[in-house]
């Protein structure tokens, strides 16, 4: 999970945020997949950061 969160954060950083429709859709899909693991600290932090 740590590696997945790191890759997701890296991607968002290089996209310049999550403002475009495409990146917003991708982020929503990723957040949905991460939701099952929301009790893991890195995932919870990521979900809070991208809420």
PDB file of N, CA and C in Angstrom:
ATOM      1  N   UNK A   1       0.824  -1.181   0.000  1.00  0.00           N
ATOM      2  CA  UNK A   1       0.000   0.000   0.000  1.00  0.00           C
ATOM      3  C   UNK A   1       0.876   1.254   0.000  1.00  0.00           C
ATOM      4  N   UNK A   2       1.980   1.200   0.722  1.00  0.00           N
ATOM      5  CA  UNK A   2       2.866   2.366   0.766  1.00  0.00           C
ATOM      6  C   UNK A   2       3.338   2.749  -0.632  1.00  0.00           C
ATOM      7  N   UNK A   3       3.754   1.754  -1.402  1.00  0.00           N
ATOM      8  CA  UNK A   3       4.239   2.027  -2.754  1.00  0.00           C
ATOM      9  C   UNK A   3       3.127   2.575  -3.643  1.00  0.00           C
ATOM     10  N   UNK A   4       1.928   2.037  -3.521  1.00  0.00           N
ATOM     11  CA  UNK A   4       0.800   2.516  -4.330  1.00  0.00           C
ATOM     12  C   UNK A   4       0.479   3.965  -4.003  1.00  0.00           C
ATOM     13  N   UNK A   5       0.489   4.305  -2.734  1.00  0.00           N
ATOM     14  CA  UNK A   5       0.216   5.681  -2.321  1.00  0.00           C
ATOM     15  C   UNK A   5       1.333   6.603  -2.812  1.00  0.00           C
ATOM     16  N   UNK A   6       2.584   6.172  -2.711  1.00  0.00           N
ATOM     17  CA  UNK A   6       3.694   6.990  -3.188  1.00  0.00           C
ATOM     18  C   UNK A   6       3.586   7.268  -4.684  1.00  0.00           C
ATOM     19  N   UNK A   7       3.245   6.262  -5.454  1.00  0.00           N
ATOM     20  CA  UNK A   7       3.087   6.439  -6.900  1.00  0.00           C
ATOM     21  C   UNK A   7       1.928   7.393  -7.188  1.00  0.00           C
ATOM     22  N   UNK A   8       0.832   7.236  -6.477  1.00  0.00           N
ATOM     23  CA  UNK A   8      -0.330   8.113  -6.687  1.00  0.00           C
ATOM     24  C   UNK A   8       0.009   9.559  -6.342  1.00  0.00           C
ATOM     25  N   UNK A   9       0.718   9.775  -5.244  1.00  0.00           N
ATOM     26  CA  UNK A   9       1.109  11.132  -4.872  1.00  0.00           C
ATOM     27  C   UNK A   9       2.066  11.721  -5.890  1.00  0.00           C
ATOM     28  N   UNK A  10       2.978  10.918  -6.376  1.00  0.00           N
ATOM     29  CA  UNK A  10       3.936  11.357  -7.389  1.00  0.00           C
ATOM     30  C   UNK A  10       3.197  11.767  -8.670  1.00  0.00           C
ATOM     31  N   UNK A  11       2.239  10.968  -9.076  1.00  0.00           N
ATOM     32  CA  UNK A  11       1.476  11.270 -10.288  1.00  0.00           C
ATOM     33  C   UNK A  11       0.693  12.568 -10.133  1.00  0.00           C
ATOM     34  N   UNK A  12       0.050  12.760  -9.008  1.00  0.00           N
ATOM     35  CA  UNK A  12      -0.714  13.988  -8.787  1.00  0.00           C
ATOM     36  C   UNK A  12       0.204  15.194  -8.792  1.00  0.00           C
ATOM     37  N   UNK A  13       1.354  15.057  -8.180  1.00  0.00           N
ATOM     38  CA  UNK A  13       2.326  16.161  -8.160  1.00  0.00           C
ATOM     39  C   UNK A  13       2.732  16.545  -9.579  1.00  0.00           C
ATOM     40  N   UNK A  14       3.000  15.553 -10.422  1.00  0.00           N
ATOM     41  CA  UNK A  14       3.445  15.834 -11.782  1.00  0.00           C
ATOM     42  C   UNK A  14       2.309  16.274 -12.700  1.00  0.00           C
ATOM     43  N   UNK A  15       1.086  15.974 -12.326  1.00  0.00           N
ATOM     44  CA  UNK A  15      -0.058  16.466 -13.092  1.00  0.00           C
ATOM     45  C   UNK A  15      -0.355  17.920 -12.745  1.00  0.00           C
ATOM     46  N   UNK A  16       0.275  18.409 -11.691  1.00  0.00           N
ATOM     47  CA  UNK A  16       0.014  19.771 -11.256  1.00  0.00           C
ATOM     48  C   UNK A  16      -1.265  19.871 -10.445  1.00  0.00           C
ATOM     49  N   UNK A  17      -1.684  18.785  -9.871  1.00  0.00           N
ATOM     50  CA  UNK A  17      -2.914  18.768  -9.093  1.00  0.00           C
ATOM     51  C   UNK A  17      -3.933  17.850  -9.731  1.00  0.00           C
ATOM     52  N   UNK A  18      -5.158  18.044  -9.390  1.00  0.00           N
ATOM     53  CA  UNK A  18      -6.226  17.180  -9.902  1.00  0.00           C
ATOM     54  C   UNK A  18      -7.363  18.027 -10.442  1.00  0.00           C
ATOM     55  N   UNK A  19      -7.022  19.014 -11.268  1.00  0.00           N
ATOM     56  CA  UNK A  19      -8.029  19.959 -11.740  1.00  0.00           C
ATOM     57  C   UNK A  19      -8.671  19.594 -13.074  1.00  0.00           C
ATOM     58  N   UNK A  20      -8.004  18.799 -13.905  1.00  0.00           N
ATOM     59  CA  UNK A  20      -8.576  18.479 -15.201  1.00  0.00           C
ATOM     60  C   UNK A  20      -9.614  17.368 -15.053  1.00  0.00           C
ATOM     61  N   UNK A  21     -10.507  17.281 -16.020  1.00  0.00           N
ATOM     62  CA  UNK A  21     -11.559  16.262 -15.975  1.00  0.00           C
ATOM     63  C   UNK A  21     -10.959  14.864 -15.999  1.00  0.00           C
ATOM     64  N   UNK A  22      -9.944  14.673 -16.815  1.00  0.00           N
ATOM     65  CA  UNK A  22      -9.327  13.352 -16.930  1.00  0.00           C
ATOM     66  C   UNK A  22      -8.648  12.945 -15.621  1.00  0.00           C
ATOM     67  N   UNK A  23      -7.871  13.858 -15.057  1.00  0.00           N
ATOM     68  CA  UNK A  23      -7.183  13.506 -13.817  1.00  0.00           C
ATOM     69  C   UNK A  23      -8.176  13.389 -12.657  1.00  0.00           C
ATOM     70  N   UNK A  24      -9.243  14.170 -12.685  1.00  0.00           N
ATOM     71  CA  UNK A  24     -10.261  14.061 -11.645  1.00  0.00           C
ATOM     72  C   UNK A  24     -10.938  12.697 -11.694  1.00  0.00           C
ATOM     73  N   UNK A  25     -11.242  12.215 -12.887  1.00  0.00           N
ATOM     74  CA  UNK A  25     -11.856  10.903 -13.047  1.00  0.00           C
ATOM     75  C   UNK A  25     -10.913   9.793 -12.592  1.00  0.00           C
ATOM     76  N   UNK A  26      -9.656   9.901 -12.978  1.00  0.00           N
ATOM     77  CA  UNK A  26      -8.664   8.910 -12.579  1.00  0.00           C
ATOM     78  C   UNK A  26      -8.488   8.909 -11.070  1.00  0.00           C
ATOM     79  N   UNK A  27      -8.438  10.091 -10.483  1.00  0.00           N
ATOM     80  CA  UNK A  27      -8.292  10.205  -9.037  1.00  0.00           C
ATOM     81  C   UNK A  27      -9.499   9.604  -8.324  1.00  0.00           C
ATOM     82  N   UNK A  28     -10.690   9.841  -8.833  1.00  0.00           N
ATOM     83  CA  UNK A  28     -11.897   9.276  -8.222  1.00  0.00           C
ATOM     84  C   UNK A  28     -11.854   7.751  -8.258  1.00  0.00           C
ATOM     85  N   UNK A  29     -11.408   7.195  -9.384  1.00  0.00           N
ATOM     86  CA  UNK A  29     -11.288   5.736  -9.495  1.00  0.00           C
ATOM     87  C   UNK A  29     -10.269   5.195  -8.497  1.00  0.00           C
ATOM     88  N   UNK A  30      -9.142   5.866  -8.400  1.00  0.00           N
ATOM     89  CA  UNK A  30      -8.094   5.444  -7.479  1.00  0.00           C
ATOM     90  C   UNK A  30      -8.570   5.530  -6.033  1.00  0.00           C
ATOM     91  N   UNK A  31      -9.227   6.632  -5.693  1.00  0.00           N
ATOM     92  CA  UNK A  31      -9.751   6.791  -4.335  1.00  0.00           C
ATOM     93  C   UNK A  31     -10.737   5.661  -4.015  1.00  0.00           C
ATOM     94  N   UNK A  32     -11.556   5.285  -4.984  1.00  0.00           N
ATOM     95  CA  UNK A  32     -12.524   4.208  -4.768  1.00  0.00           C
ATOM     96  C   UNK A  32     -11.805   2.891  -4.476  1.00  0.00           C
ATOM     97  N   UNK A  33     -10.722   2.618  -5.220  1.00  0.00           N
ATOM     98  CA  UNK A  33      -9.972   1.383  -4.991  1.00  0.00           C
ATOM     99  C   UNK A  33      -9.266   1.408  -3.635  1.00  0.00           C
ATOM    100  N   UNK A  34      -8.773   2.570  -3.239  1.00  0.00           N
ATOM    101  CA  UNK A  34      -8.087   2.702  -1.959  1.00  0.00           C
ATOM    102  C   UNK A  34      -9.040   2.614  -0.770  1.00  0.00           C
ATOM    103  N   UNK A  35     -10.297   2.894  -0.978  1.00  0.00           N
ATOM    104  CA  UNK A  35     -11.263   2.932   0.122  1.00  0.00           C
ATOM    105  C   UNK A  35     -11.292   1.623   0.906  1.00  0.00           C
ATOM    106  N   UNK A  36     -11.100   0.517   0.237  1.00  0.00           N
ATOM    107  CA  UNK A  36     -11.097  -0.778   0.913  1.00  0.00           C
ATOM    108  C   UNK A  36      -9.940  -0.893   1.915  1.00  0.00           C
ATOM    109  N   UNK A  37      -8.931  -0.044   1.749  1.00  0.00           N
ATOM    110  CA  UNK A  37      -7.737  -0.091   2.600  1.00  0.00           C
ATOM    111  C   UNK A  37      -7.597   1.176   3.444  1.00  0.00           C
ATOM    112  N   UNK A  38      -8.700   1.856   3.673  1.00  0.00           N
ATOM    113  CA  UNK A  38      -8.672   3.152   4.349  1.00  0.00           C
ATOM    114  C   UNK A  38      -8.152   3.099   5.782  1.00  0.00           C
ATOM    115  N   UNK A  39      -8.088   1.914   6.365  1.00  0.00           N
ATOM    116  CA  UNK A  39      -7.566   1.794   7.724  1.00  0.00           C
ATOM    117  C   UNK A  39      -6.039   1.825   7.766  1.00  0.00           C
ATOM    118  N   UNK A  40      -5.400   1.626   6.626  1.00  0.00           N
ATOM    119  CA  UNK A  40      -3.935   1.732   6.562  1.00  0.00           C
ATOM    120  C   UNK A  40      -3.566   3.213   6.590  1.00  0.00           C
ATOM    121  N   UNK A  41      -2.639   3.578   7.436  1.00  0.00           N
ATOM    122  CA  UNK A  41      -2.283   4.991   7.649  1.00  0.00           C
ATOM    123  C   UNK A  41      -1.937   5.749   6.353  1.00  0.00           C
ATOM    124  N   UNK A  42      -1.086   5.208   5.467  1.00  0.00           N
ATOM    125  CA  UNK A  42      -0.754   5.960   4.255  1.00  0.00           C
ATOM    126  C   UNK A  42      -1.974   6.189   3.365  1.00  0.00           C
ATOM    127  N   UNK A  43      -2.851   5.199   3.323  1.00  0.00           N
ATOM    128  CA  UNK A  43      -4.059   5.333   2.506  1.00  0.00           C
ATOM    129  C   UNK A  43      -4.986   6.375   3.119  1.00  0.00           C
ATOM    130  N   UNK A  44      -5.174   6.325   4.418  1.00  0.00           N
ATOM    131  CA  UNK A  44      -6.023   7.316   5.090  1.00  0.00           C
ATOM    132  C   UNK A  44      -5.495   8.722   4.851  1.00  0.00           C
ATOM    133  N   UNK A  45      -4.188   8.887   4.948  1.00  0.00           N
ATOM    134  CA  UNK A  45      -3.579  10.206   4.693  1.00  0.00           C
ATOM    135  C   UNK A  45      -3.831  10.644   3.260  1.00  0.00           C
ATOM    136  N   UNK A  46      -3.670   9.733   2.315  1.00  0.00           N
ATOM    137  CA  UNK A  46      -3.901  10.065   0.910  1.00  0.00           C
ATOM    138  C   UNK A  46      -5.359  10.438   0.673  1.00  0.00           C
ATOM    139  N   UNK A  47      -6.271   9.664   1.229  1.00  0.00           N
ATOM    140  CA  UNK A  47      -7.688   9.966   1.055  1.00  0.00           C
ATOM    141  C   UNK A  47      -8.049  11.330   1.651  1.00  0.00           C
ATOM    142  N   UNK A  48      -7.467  11.643   2.782  1.00  0.00           N
ATOM    143  CA  UNK A  48      -7.700  12.955   3.386  1.00  0.00           C
ATOM    144  C   UNK A  48      -7.108  14.069   2.540  1.00  0.00           C
ATOM    145  N   UNK A  49      -5.927  13.844   2.018  1.00  0.00           N
ATOM    146  CA  UNK A  49      -5.255  14.840   1.192  1.00  0.00           C
ATOM    147  C   UNK A  49      -6.011  15.126  -0.095  1.00  0.00           C
ATOM    148  N   UNK A  50      -6.638  14.106  -0.657  1.00  0.00           N
ATOM    149  CA  UNK A  50      -7.295  14.255  -1.954  1.00  0.00           C
ATOM    150  C   UNK A  50      -8.811  14.389  -1.847  1.00  0.00           C
ATOM    151  N   UNK A  51      -9.310  14.582  -0.645  1.00  0.00           N
ATOM    152  CA  UNK A  51     -10.760  14.726  -0.441  1.00  0.00           C
ATOM    153  C   UNK A  51     -11.284  16.016  -1.045  1.00  0.00           C
TER     154      UNK A  51
END
